PDB file of C-alpha atoms in Angstrom:
ATOM      1  CA  MET A  30       4.609  28.703 -10.134  1.00 78.00           C
ATOM      2  CA  PRO A  31       4.406  27.660 -13.547  1.00 87.00           C
ATOM      3  CA  ASN A  32       3.644  30.732 -16.910  1.00 91.00           C
ATOM      4  CA  ARG A  33       2.585  27.876 -19.415  1.00 94.00           C
ATOM      5  CA  LYS A  34      -1.555  26.924 -19.154  1.00 94.00           C
ATOM      6  CA  SER A  35      -0.676  23.461 -19.851  1.00 95.00           C
ATOM      7  CA  THR A  36       1.930  23.494 -17.111  1.00 94.00           C
ATOM      8  CA  LYS A  37      -0.328  24.531 -14.945  1.00 94.00           C
ATOM      9  CA  ALA A  38      -3.159  22.021 -15.605  1.00 95.00           C
ATOM     10  CA  ARG A  39      -0.093  19.150 -15.222  1.00 95.00           C
ATOM     11  CA  VAL A  40       0.687  20.241 -11.559  1.00 95.00           C
ATOM     12  CA  LYS A  41      -2.897  20.100 -10.491  1.00 95.00           C
ATOM     13  CA  ARG A  42      -3.046  17.155 -11.668  1.00 96.00           C
ATOM     14  CA  SER A  43      -0.038  15.922 -10.413  1.00 95.00           C
ATOM     15  CA  GLU A  44      -1.136  17.117  -7.035  1.00 96.00           C
ATOM     16  CA  ARG A  45      -4.480  15.508  -6.832  1.00 96.00           C
ATOM     17  CA  GLU A  46      -2.667  12.080  -7.853  1.00 95.00           C
ATOM     18  CA  ASN A  47       0.134  12.547  -5.393  1.00 96.00           C
ATOM     19  CA  LEU A  48      -2.582  13.084  -2.560  1.00 96.00           C
ATOM     20  CA  GLN A  49      -4.437   9.229  -4.311  1.00 95.00           C
ATOM     21  CA  ASN A  50      -1.273   7.869  -3.838  1.00 96.00           C
ATOM     22  CA  LYS A  51      -0.842   8.980  -0.360  1.00 97.00           C
ATOM     23  CA  ILE A  52      -4.347   7.706   0.448  1.00 96.00           C
ATOM     24  CA  TYR A  53      -3.443   4.416  -1.142  1.00 96.00           C
ATOM     25  CA  LYS A  54      -0.307   4.062   0.930  1.00 96.00           C
ATOM     26  CA  SER A  55      -1.722   5.397   3.869  1.00 97.00           C
ATOM     27  CA  THR A  56      -3.991   2.304   3.861  1.00 96.00           C
ATOM     28  CA  TYR A  57      -1.890  -0.579   3.345  1.00 96.00           C
ATOM     29  CA  LYS A  58       0.440   0.881   5.808  1.00 96.00           C
ATOM     30  CA  ASN A  59      -2.407   0.860   8.361  1.00 97.00           C
ATOM     31  CA  LEU A  60      -3.180  -2.392   7.523  1.00 96.00           C
ATOM     32  CA  VAL A  61       0.586  -3.623   7.943  1.00 96.00           C
ATOM     33  CA  LYS A  62       1.017  -2.226  11.242  1.00 97.00           C
ATOM     34  CA  LYS A  63      -2.756  -3.961  12.750  1.00 96.00           C
ATOM     35  CA  ILE A  64      -0.678  -7.390  10.823  1.00 96.00           C
ATOM     36  CA  SER A  65       2.666  -6.702  12.760  1.00 95.00           C
ATOM     37  CA  LYS A  66       1.055  -6.152  16.157  1.00 96.00           C
ATOM     38  CA  ALA A  67      -1.122  -9.358  14.964  1.00 96.00           C
ATOM     39  CA  ILE A  68       2.046 -10.760  14.680  1.00 94.00           C
ATOM     40  CA  GLU A  69       3.905  -9.786  17.638  1.00 95.00           C
ATOM     41  CA  ALA A  70       1.239 -10.699  20.133  1.00 95.00           C
ATOM     42  CA  GLY A  71       0.172 -14.204  18.557  1.00 93.00           C
ATOM     43  CA  ASP A  72      -2.823 -13.847  17.518  1.00 93.00           C
ATOM     44  CA  LYS A  73      -3.192 -15.888  14.405  1.00 94.00           C
ATOM     45  CA  GLU A  74      -6.651 -15.524  13.749  1.00 94.00           C
ATOM     46  CA  THR A  75      -6.380 -11.678  13.976  1.00 95.00           C
ATOM     47  CA  ALA A  76      -3.395 -12.095  11.271  1.00 95.00           C
ATOM     48  CA  ALA A  77      -5.145 -14.305   8.610  1.00 94.00           C
ATOM     49  CA  ALA A  78      -8.548 -12.625   8.604  1.00 95.00           C
ATOM     50  CA  LEU A  79      -6.222  -9.468   7.804  1.00 95.00           C
ATOM     51  CA  LEU A  80      -3.722 -10.947   5.221  1.00 95.00           C
ATOM     52  CA  PRO A  81      -6.654 -10.988   2.593  1.00 96.00           C
ATOM     53  CA  GLU A  82      -7.613  -7.293   3.016  1.00 96.00           C
ATOM     54  CA  THR A  83      -4.071  -6.294   3.189  1.00 96.00           C
ATOM     55  CA  PHE A  84      -3.033  -8.008  -0.391  1.00 97.00           C
ATOM     56  CA  SER A  85      -6.359  -5.895  -1.725  1.00 96.00           C
ATOM     57  CA  ALA A  86      -5.118  -3.131  -0.679  1.00 96.00           C
ATOM     58  CA  ILE A  87      -1.837  -4.020  -1.989  1.00 96.00           C
ATOM     59  CA  ASP A  88      -3.378  -5.045  -5.019  1.00 96.00           C
ATOM     60  CA  LYS A  89      -5.189  -1.763  -5.185  1.00 95.00           C
ATOM     61  CA  THR A  90      -2.105   0.102  -4.549  1.00 95.00           C
ATOM     62  CA  ALA A  91      -0.298  -1.333  -7.622  1.00 96.00           C
ATOM     63  CA  LYS A  92      -3.185  -1.403 -10.096  1.00 96.00           C
ATOM     64  CA  VAL A  93      -3.121   2.784  -9.496  1.00 93.00           C
ATOM     65  CA  GLY A  94       0.509   3.289  -9.901  1.00 93.00           C
ATOM     66  CA  ALA A  95       1.677   3.864  -6.132  1.00 94.00           C
ATOM     67  CA  PHE A  96       3.677   0.846  -6.141  1.00 92.00           C
ATOM     68  CA  HIS A  97       5.000  -0.867  -9.251  1.00 96.00           C
ATOM     69  CA  LYS A  98       4.126  -4.086  -9.614  1.00 96.00           C
ATOM     70  CA  ASN A  99       7.163  -5.773  -8.282  1.00 97.00           C
ATOM     71  CA  GLN A 100       7.323  -3.973  -5.061  1.00 97.00           C
ATOM     72  CA  ALA A 101       3.778  -5.064  -4.418  1.00 97.00           C
ATOM     73  CA  ALA A 102       4.555  -8.576  -5.502  1.00 97.00           C
ATOM     74  CA  ARG A 103       7.818  -8.339  -3.037  1.00 97.00           C
ATOM     75  CA  ARG A 104       5.403  -7.020  -0.160  1.00 97.00           C
ATOM     76  CA  LYS A 105       2.774  -9.484  -0.358  1.00 97.00           C
ATOM     77  CA  SER A 106       5.478 -11.831  -0.340  1.00 97.00           C
ATOM     78  CA  ARG A 107       7.192 -10.608   2.780  1.00 96.00           C
ATOM     79  CA  LEU A 108       3.936 -10.834   4.607  1.00 96.00           C
ATOM     80  CA  SER A 109       2.815 -13.809   3.652  1.00 96.00           C
ATOM     81  CA  LYS A 110       6.207 -15.203   4.940  1.00 96.00           C
ATOM     82  CA  LYS A 111       5.726 -13.505   7.911  1.00 95.00           C
ATOM     83  CA  VAL A 112       2.007 -15.562   8.633  1.00 95.00           C
ATOM     84  CA  ALA A 113       2.700 -18.574   7.768  1.00 95.00           C
ATOM     85  CA  PHE A 114       5.632 -18.988  10.078  1.00 95.00           C
ATOM     86  CA  LEU A 115       3.251 -17.711  13.239  1.00 94.00           C
ATOM     87  CA  MET A 116       0.698 -20.041  11.909  1.00 92.00           C
ATOM     88  CA  ASN A 117       3.090 -23.306  11.952  1.00 91.00           C
ATOM     89  CA  SER A 118       5.124 -22.352  15.306  1.00 80.00           C
TER      90      SER A 118
END
């Protein structure tokens, strides 16, 4: 355990931030799982409906700093490619 007051405060703060990041990341992961299941099942409507919601979750996750902005863009790009491929097939 840290001895200095500022270090103790920093430990508490990083724990809070860690928890917040976990919440954003788990929300994102759950939505990606739903889209993946829809793609595997060939359900175009569900995949297309979940895409904007997932993009929003990715953007929020990047905004709070749990993802880097380039990582968020890459994830969005990969998801949209998968959904586009499903729509065209």
